[in-house]
PDB file of C-alpha atoms in Angstrom:
ATOM      1  CA  MET A   1      11.803 -12.733   4.496  1.00  0.00           C
ATOM      2  CA  ILE A   2      14.087 -11.318   7.185  1.00  0.00           C
ATOM      3  CA  LEU A   3      16.778  -8.860   6.112  1.00  0.00           C
ATOM      4  CA  ARG A   4      19.568  -8.992   8.670  1.00  0.00           C
ATOM      5  CA  GLN A   5      21.448  -5.719   8.547  1.00  0.00           C
ATOM      6  CA  PRO A   6      23.988  -4.302  10.995  1.00  0.00           C
ATOM      7  CA  ALA A   7      22.307  -2.219  13.712  1.00  0.00           C
ATOM      8  CA  GLU A   8      24.674   0.675  13.005  1.00  0.00           C
ATOM      9  CA  LYS A   9      23.180   0.942   9.494  1.00  0.00           C
ATOM     10  CA  THR A  10      19.570   0.591  10.704  1.00  0.00           C
ATOM     11  CA  ALA A  11      16.932   3.039  11.960  1.00  0.00           C
ATOM     12  CA  CYS A  12      13.450   2.300  13.247  1.00  0.00           C
ATOM     13  CA  PHE A  13      10.262   4.300  13.679  1.00  0.00           C
ATOM     14  CA  SER A  14       7.730   4.817  16.419  1.00  0.00           C
ATOM     15  CA  GLY A  15       4.840   7.209  16.665  1.00  0.00           C
ATOM     16  CA  HIS A  16       1.212   7.788  17.258  1.00  0.00           C
ATOM     17  CA  ARG A  17      -1.813   6.425  15.462  1.00  0.00           C
ATOM     18  CA  PRO A  18      -4.030   8.970  13.670  1.00  0.00           C
ATOM     19  CA  GLN A  19      -6.548   8.922  16.528  1.00  0.00           C
ATOM     20  CA  ARG A  20      -3.958  10.522  18.824  1.00  0.00           C
ATOM     21  CA  LEU A  21      -3.066  13.341  16.426  1.00  0.00           C
ATOM     22  CA  PRO A  22      -5.174  16.519  16.197  1.00  0.00           C
ATOM     23  CA  TRP A  23      -6.159  15.954  12.551  1.00  0.00           C
ATOM     24  CA  GLY A  24      -6.970  12.252  12.967  1.00  0.00           C
ATOM     25  CA  PHE A  25      -7.405  10.500   9.624  1.00  0.00           C
ATOM     26  CA  ASP A  26      -7.702  13.746   7.612  1.00  0.00           C
ATOM     27  CA  GLU A  27      -4.595  13.515   5.439  1.00  0.00           C
ATOM     28  CA  ASP A  28      -5.641  16.689   3.584  1.00  0.00           C
ATOM     29  CA  ASP A  29      -5.039  18.720   6.752  1.00  0.00           C
ATOM     30  CA  MET A  30      -2.006  21.014   6.435  1.00  0.00           C
ATOM     31  CA  ARG A  31      -0.639  19.721   9.751  1.00  0.00           C
ATOM     32  CA  HIS A  32      -0.421  16.265   8.201  1.00  0.00           C
ATOM     33  CA  ALA A  33       1.639  17.667   5.318  1.00  0.00           C
ATOM     34  CA  LEU A  34       3.927  19.399   7.831  1.00  0.00           C
ATOM     35  CA  LEU A  35       4.413  16.142   9.733  1.00  0.00           C
ATOM     36  CA  LEU A  36       5.271  14.307   6.507  1.00  0.00           C
ATOM     37  CA  SER A  37       7.801  17.010   5.657  1.00  0.00           C
ATOM     38  CA  ARG A  38       9.464  16.684   9.059  1.00  0.00           C
ATOM     39  CA  MET A  39       9.526  12.906   8.752  1.00  0.00           C
ATOM     40  CA  ASP A  40      11.145  13.207   5.304  1.00  0.00           C
ATOM     41  CA  MET A  41      13.823  15.496   6.746  1.00  0.00           C
ATOM     42  CA  ALA A  42      14.530  13.020   9.559  1.00  0.00           C
ATOM     43  CA  ILE A  43      14.829  10.151   7.075  1.00  0.00           C
ATOM     44  CA  ASP A  44      17.108  12.227   4.836  1.00  0.00           C
ATOM     45  CA  ALA A  45      19.314  13.039   7.835  1.00  0.00           C
ATOM     46  CA  ALA A  46      19.497   9.358   8.752  1.00  0.00           C
ATOM     47  CA  ILE A  47      20.504   8.436   5.200  1.00  0.00           C
ATOM     48  CA  GLU A  48      23.152  11.186   5.207  1.00  0.00           C
ATOM     49  CA  ASP A  49      24.493   9.648   8.424  1.00  0.00           C
ATOM     50  CA  GLY A  50      24.904   6.261   6.745  1.00  0.00           C
ATOM     51  CA  ILE A  51      21.601   4.562   7.566  1.00  0.00           C
ATOM     52  CA  THR A  52      20.620   2.240   4.727  1.00  0.00           C
ATOM     53  CA  HIS A  53      18.024  -0.007   6.360  1.00  0.00           C
ATOM     54  CA  PHE A  54      14.747   0.997   8.008  1.00  0.00           C
ATOM     55  CA  LEU A  55      12.495  -1.032  10.313  1.00  0.00           C
ATOM     56  CA  CYS A  56       8.834  -0.149  10.572  1.00  0.00           C
ATOM     57  CA  GLY A  57       6.006  -1.727  12.587  1.00  0.00           C
ATOM     58  CA  GLY A  58       3.383  -1.291   9.883  1.00  0.00           C
ATOM     59  CA  ALA A  59       0.756   0.201  12.234  1.00  0.00           C
ATOM     60  CA  LEU A  60      -1.697   2.913  11.260  1.00  0.00           C
ATOM     61  CA  GLY A  61      -0.425   6.477  11.225  1.00  0.00           C
ATOM     62  CA  THR A  62       3.244   7.203  11.826  1.00  0.00           C
ATOM     63  CA  ASP A  63       4.417   3.714  10.863  1.00  0.00           C
ATOM     64  CA  THR A  64       2.514   3.778   7.589  1.00  0.00           C
ATOM     65  CA  TRP A  65       3.631   7.290   6.676  1.00  0.00           C
ATOM     66  CA  ALA A  66       7.255   6.506   7.543  1.00  0.00           C
ATOM     67  CA  ALA A  67       7.200   3.357   5.414  1.00  0.00           C
ATOM     68  CA  GLN A  68       5.741   5.286   2.484  1.00  0.00           C
ATOM     69  CA  SER A  69       8.458   7.911   2.830  1.00  0.00           C
ATOM     70  CA  VAL A  70      11.235   5.312   2.905  1.00  0.00           C
ATOM     71  CA  LEU A  71       9.790   3.624  -0.187  1.00  0.00           C
ATOM     72  CA  ALA A  72       9.708   6.995  -1.971  1.00  0.00           C
ATOM     73  CA  LYS A  73      13.385   7.572  -1.045  1.00  0.00           C
ATOM     74  CA  LYS A  74      14.190   4.117  -2.373  1.00  0.00           C
ATOM     75  CA  LEU A  75      12.603   4.986  -5.727  1.00  0.00           C
ATOM     76  CA  GLU A  76      14.284   8.416  -5.850  1.00  0.00           C
ATOM     77  CA  THR A  77      17.823   7.491  -4.916  1.00  0.00           C
ATOM     78  CA  GLY A  78      18.057   3.762  -4.255  1.00  0.00           C
ATOM     79  CA  GLY A  79      20.402   2.350  -1.680  1.00  0.00           C
ATOM     80  CA  VAL A  80      17.880   1.961   1.148  1.00  0.00           C
ATOM     81  CA  THR A  81      15.769  -0.969   2.245  1.00  0.00           C
ATOM     82  CA  LEU A  82      12.560  -1.265   4.233  1.00  0.00           C
ATOM     83  CA  GLU A  83      11.584  -4.147   6.487  1.00  0.00           C
ATOM     84  CA  ILE A  84       8.168  -4.369   8.139  1.00  0.00           C
ATOM     85  CA  ILE A  85       8.114  -5.873  11.635  1.00  0.00           C
ATOM     86  CA  ILE A  86       4.597  -7.278  12.016  1.00  0.00           C
ATOM     87  CA  PRO A  87       3.582  -7.839  15.651  1.00  0.00           C
ATOM     88  CA  PHE A  88       0.964 -10.499  14.779  1.00  0.00           C
ATOM     89  CA  LEU A  89      -0.812 -11.928  11.757  1.00  0.00           C
ATOM     90  CA  GLY A  90      -3.956 -10.017  10.937  1.00  0.00           C
ATOM     91  CA  GLN A  91      -3.013  -6.758  12.619  1.00  0.00           C
ATOM     92  CA  ASP A  92      -5.041  -4.978   9.925  1.00  0.00           C
ATOM     93  CA  LYS A  93      -8.189  -7.068  10.362  1.00  0.00           C
ATOM     94  CA  HIS A  94     -10.295  -4.289  11.918  1.00  0.00           C
ATOM     95  CA  TRP A  95      -8.814  -1.353  10.014  1.00  0.00           C
ATOM     96  CA  PRO A  96     -10.797   0.724   7.509  1.00  0.00           C
ATOM     97  CA  ALA A  97     -10.711  -0.773   3.987  1.00  0.00           C
ATOM     98  CA  ARG A  98      -8.529   2.048   2.641  1.00  0.00           C
ATOM     99  CA  GLU A  99      -5.934   1.470   5.364  1.00  0.00           C
ATOM    100  CA  ARG A 100      -5.940  -2.316   4.851  1.00  0.00           C
ATOM    101  CA  GLU A 101      -5.239  -1.774   1.155  1.00  0.00           C
ATOM    102  CA  ARG A 102      -2.410   0.654   1.930  1.00  0.00           C
ATOM    103  CA  TYR A 103      -0.939  -1.870   4.385  1.00  0.00           C
ATOM    104  CA  ARG A 104      -1.006  -4.634   1.780  1.00  0.00           C
ATOM    105  CA  GLU A 105       0.706  -2.339  -0.730  1.00  0.00           C
ATOM    106  CA  LEU A 106       3.435  -1.584   1.827  1.00  0.00           C
ATOM    107  CA  LEU A 107       3.990  -5.287   2.479  1.00  0.00           C
ATOM    108  CA  LEU A 108       4.292  -5.953  -1.251  1.00  0.00           C
ATOM    109  CA  SER A 109       6.691  -3.026  -1.748  1.00  0.00           C
ATOM    110  CA  ALA A 110       8.903  -3.660   1.280  1.00  0.00           C
ATOM    111  CA  ASP A 111      12.173  -5.524   0.903  1.00  0.00           C
ATOM    112  CA  GLY A 112      11.191  -7.953   3.631  1.00  0.00           C
ATOM    113  CA  PHE A 113       9.050  -8.546   6.656  1.00  0.00           C
ATOM    114  CA  ILE A 114       8.937 -10.633   9.783  1.00  0.00           C
ATOM    115  CA  VAL A 115       5.881 -11.775  11.759  1.00  0.00           C
ATOM    116  CA  LEU A 116       6.585 -11.998  15.478  1.00  0.00           C
ATOM    117  CA  GLU A 117       3.404 -13.765  16.682  1.00  0.00           C
ATOM    118  CA  PRO A 118       0.798 -15.916  14.878  1.00  0.00           C
ATOM    119  CA  LYS A 119      -2.013 -14.143  16.759  1.00  0.00           C
ATOM    120  CA  TYR A 120      -2.537 -11.139  18.993  1.00  0.00           C
ATOM    121  CA  THR A 121      -1.071 -11.315  22.493  1.00  0.00           C
ATOM    122  CA  ARG A 122      -0.967  -8.687  25.220  1.00  0.00           C
ATOM    123  CA  SER A 123       2.761  -8.284  24.682  1.00  0.00           C
ATOM    124  CA  CYS A 124       3.058  -8.479  20.889  1.00  0.00           C
ATOM    125  CA  MET A 125       3.204  -4.709  20.303  1.00  0.00           C
ATOM    126  CA  MET A 126       5.910  -4.271  22.930  1.00  0.00           C
ATOM    127  CA  SER A 127       7.781  -7.244  21.429  1.00  0.00           C
ATOM    128  CA  ARG A 128       7.683  -5.520  18.036  1.00  0.00           C
ATOM    129  CA  ASN A 129       9.017  -2.280  19.520  1.00  0.00           C
ATOM    130  CA  ARG A 130      11.751  -4.114  21.434  1.00  0.00           C
ATOM    131  CA  TYR A 131      12.798  -6.034  18.302  1.00  0.00           C
ATOM    132  CA  MET A 132      13.125  -2.795  16.333  1.00  0.00           C
ATOM    133  CA  VAL A 133      15.103  -1.001  19.055  1.00  0.00           C
ATOM    134  CA  GLU A 134      17.427  -3.976  19.610  1.00  0.00           C
ATOM    135  CA  ASN A 135      18.219  -4.115  15.893  1.00  0.00           C
ATOM    136  CA  SER A 136      18.741  -0.383  15.286  1.00  0.00           C
ATOM    137  CA  SER A 137      21.122   2.424  16.121  1.00  0.00           C
ATOM    138  CA  ARG A 138      18.609   5.220  15.576  1.00  0.00           C
ATOM    139  CA  LEU A 139      14.966   5.870  16.468  1.00  0.00           C
ATOM    140  CA  ILE A 140      12.843   8.355  14.556  1.00  0.00           C
ATOM    141  CA  ALA A 141       9.723   9.055  16.618  1.00  0.00           C
ATOM    142  CA  VAL A 142       6.614  11.206  16.374  1.00  0.00           C
ATOM    143  CA  TYR A 143       5.769  11.929  19.995  1.00  0.00           C
ATOM    144  CA  ASP A 144       3.272  14.169  21.799  1.00  0.00           C
ATOM    145  CA  GLY A 145       5.185  14.352  25.088  1.00  0.00           C
ATOM    146  CA  GLU A 146       2.704  12.309  27.124  1.00  0.00           C
ATOM    147  CA  PRO A 147       4.426   9.796  29.454  1.00  0.00           C
ATOM    148  CA  ALA A 148       2.186   6.912  28.399  1.00  0.00           C
ATOM    149  CA  GLY A 149       1.769   4.539  25.484  1.00  0.00           C
ATOM    150  CA  GLY A 150       3.912   2.550  23.123  1.00  0.00           C
ATOM    151  CA  THR A 151       5.865   5.453  21.662  1.00  0.00           C
ATOM    152  CA  TRP A 152       6.870   6.675  25.126  1.00  0.00           C
ATOM    153  CA  GLN A 153       7.954   3.141  26.081  1.00  0.00           C
ATOM    154  CA  THR A 154       9.899   2.769  22.832  1.00  0.00           C
ATOM    155  CA  ILE A 155      11.713   6.061  23.406  1.00  0.00           C
ATOM    156  CA  LYS A 156      12.637   4.896  26.929  1.00  0.00           C
ATOM    157  CA  MET A 157      13.991   1.595  25.526  1.00  0.00           C
ATOM    158  CA  ALA A 158      15.979   3.491  22.887  1.00  0.00           C
ATOM    159  CA  LEU A 159      17.487   5.781  25.524  1.00  0.00           C
ATOM    160  CA  GLU A 160      18.445   2.796  27.694  1.00  0.00           C
ATOM    161  CA  ARG A 161      20.178   1.153  24.722  1.00  0.00           C
ATOM    162  CA  GLY A 162      21.945   4.357  23.667  1.00  0.00           C
ATOM    163  CA  LEU A 163      20.261   4.810  20.300  1.00  0.00           C
ATOM    164  CA  SER A 164      20.457   8.117  18.503  1.00  0.00           C
ATOM    165  CA  LEU A 165      17.061   9.820  18.783  1.00  0.00           C
ATOM    166  CA  ASP A 166      15.265  12.052  16.310  1.00  0.00           C
ATOM    167  CA  ILE A 167      12.001  13.074  17.963  1.00  0.00           C
ATOM    168  CA  ILE A 168       9.419  15.007  16.010  1.00  0.00           C
ATOM    169  CA  ASP A 169       7.258  16.848  18.527  1.00  0.00           C
ATOM    170  CA  ALA A 170       3.637  16.228  17.542  1.00  0.00           C
ATOM    171  CA  ARG A 171       2.521  19.074  19.850  1.00  0.00           C
ATOM    172  CA  VAL A 172       4.125  21.770  17.730  1.00  0.00           C
ATOM    173  CA  ILE A 173       2.594  20.677  14.457  1.00  0.00           C
ATOM    174  CA  GLU A 174      -0.113  23.317  14.422  1.00  0.00           C
TER     175      GLU A 174
END
């Protein structure tokens, strides 16, 4: 189900996969807790600014953690919705079992989702990022400052479209 919401009431997320963060998949690491805290603060600020709808790509790492945070806010206070923008069917096929289960739980808990491609294509991830930026007024990103990769490209798209940016610097989470 697609939830069409005005862009001015919508924020999207971008950020790195666990492999690109110093603690990797170790969610017991204190740096992970610090990142989650900073993401929560960014989401709270967006809600205070009138954002009621969040778009998330459903990928490992930042996307997953952001979606979980939005769902927690929804349970705490209500008034927000989460939509997962899936780049292609089966994006979780090669993920660890624990992450596949978490992904399925997010899909079941989200208010809606859209699948952009029936199978993987070279451009499906960029299409997902473009869709989210084109349908949002704010980007919340976890970024390590490297001028390469999907998060960097998404930030560039957001700047070109004039979105409000909230960038959490992954380099200073030590």
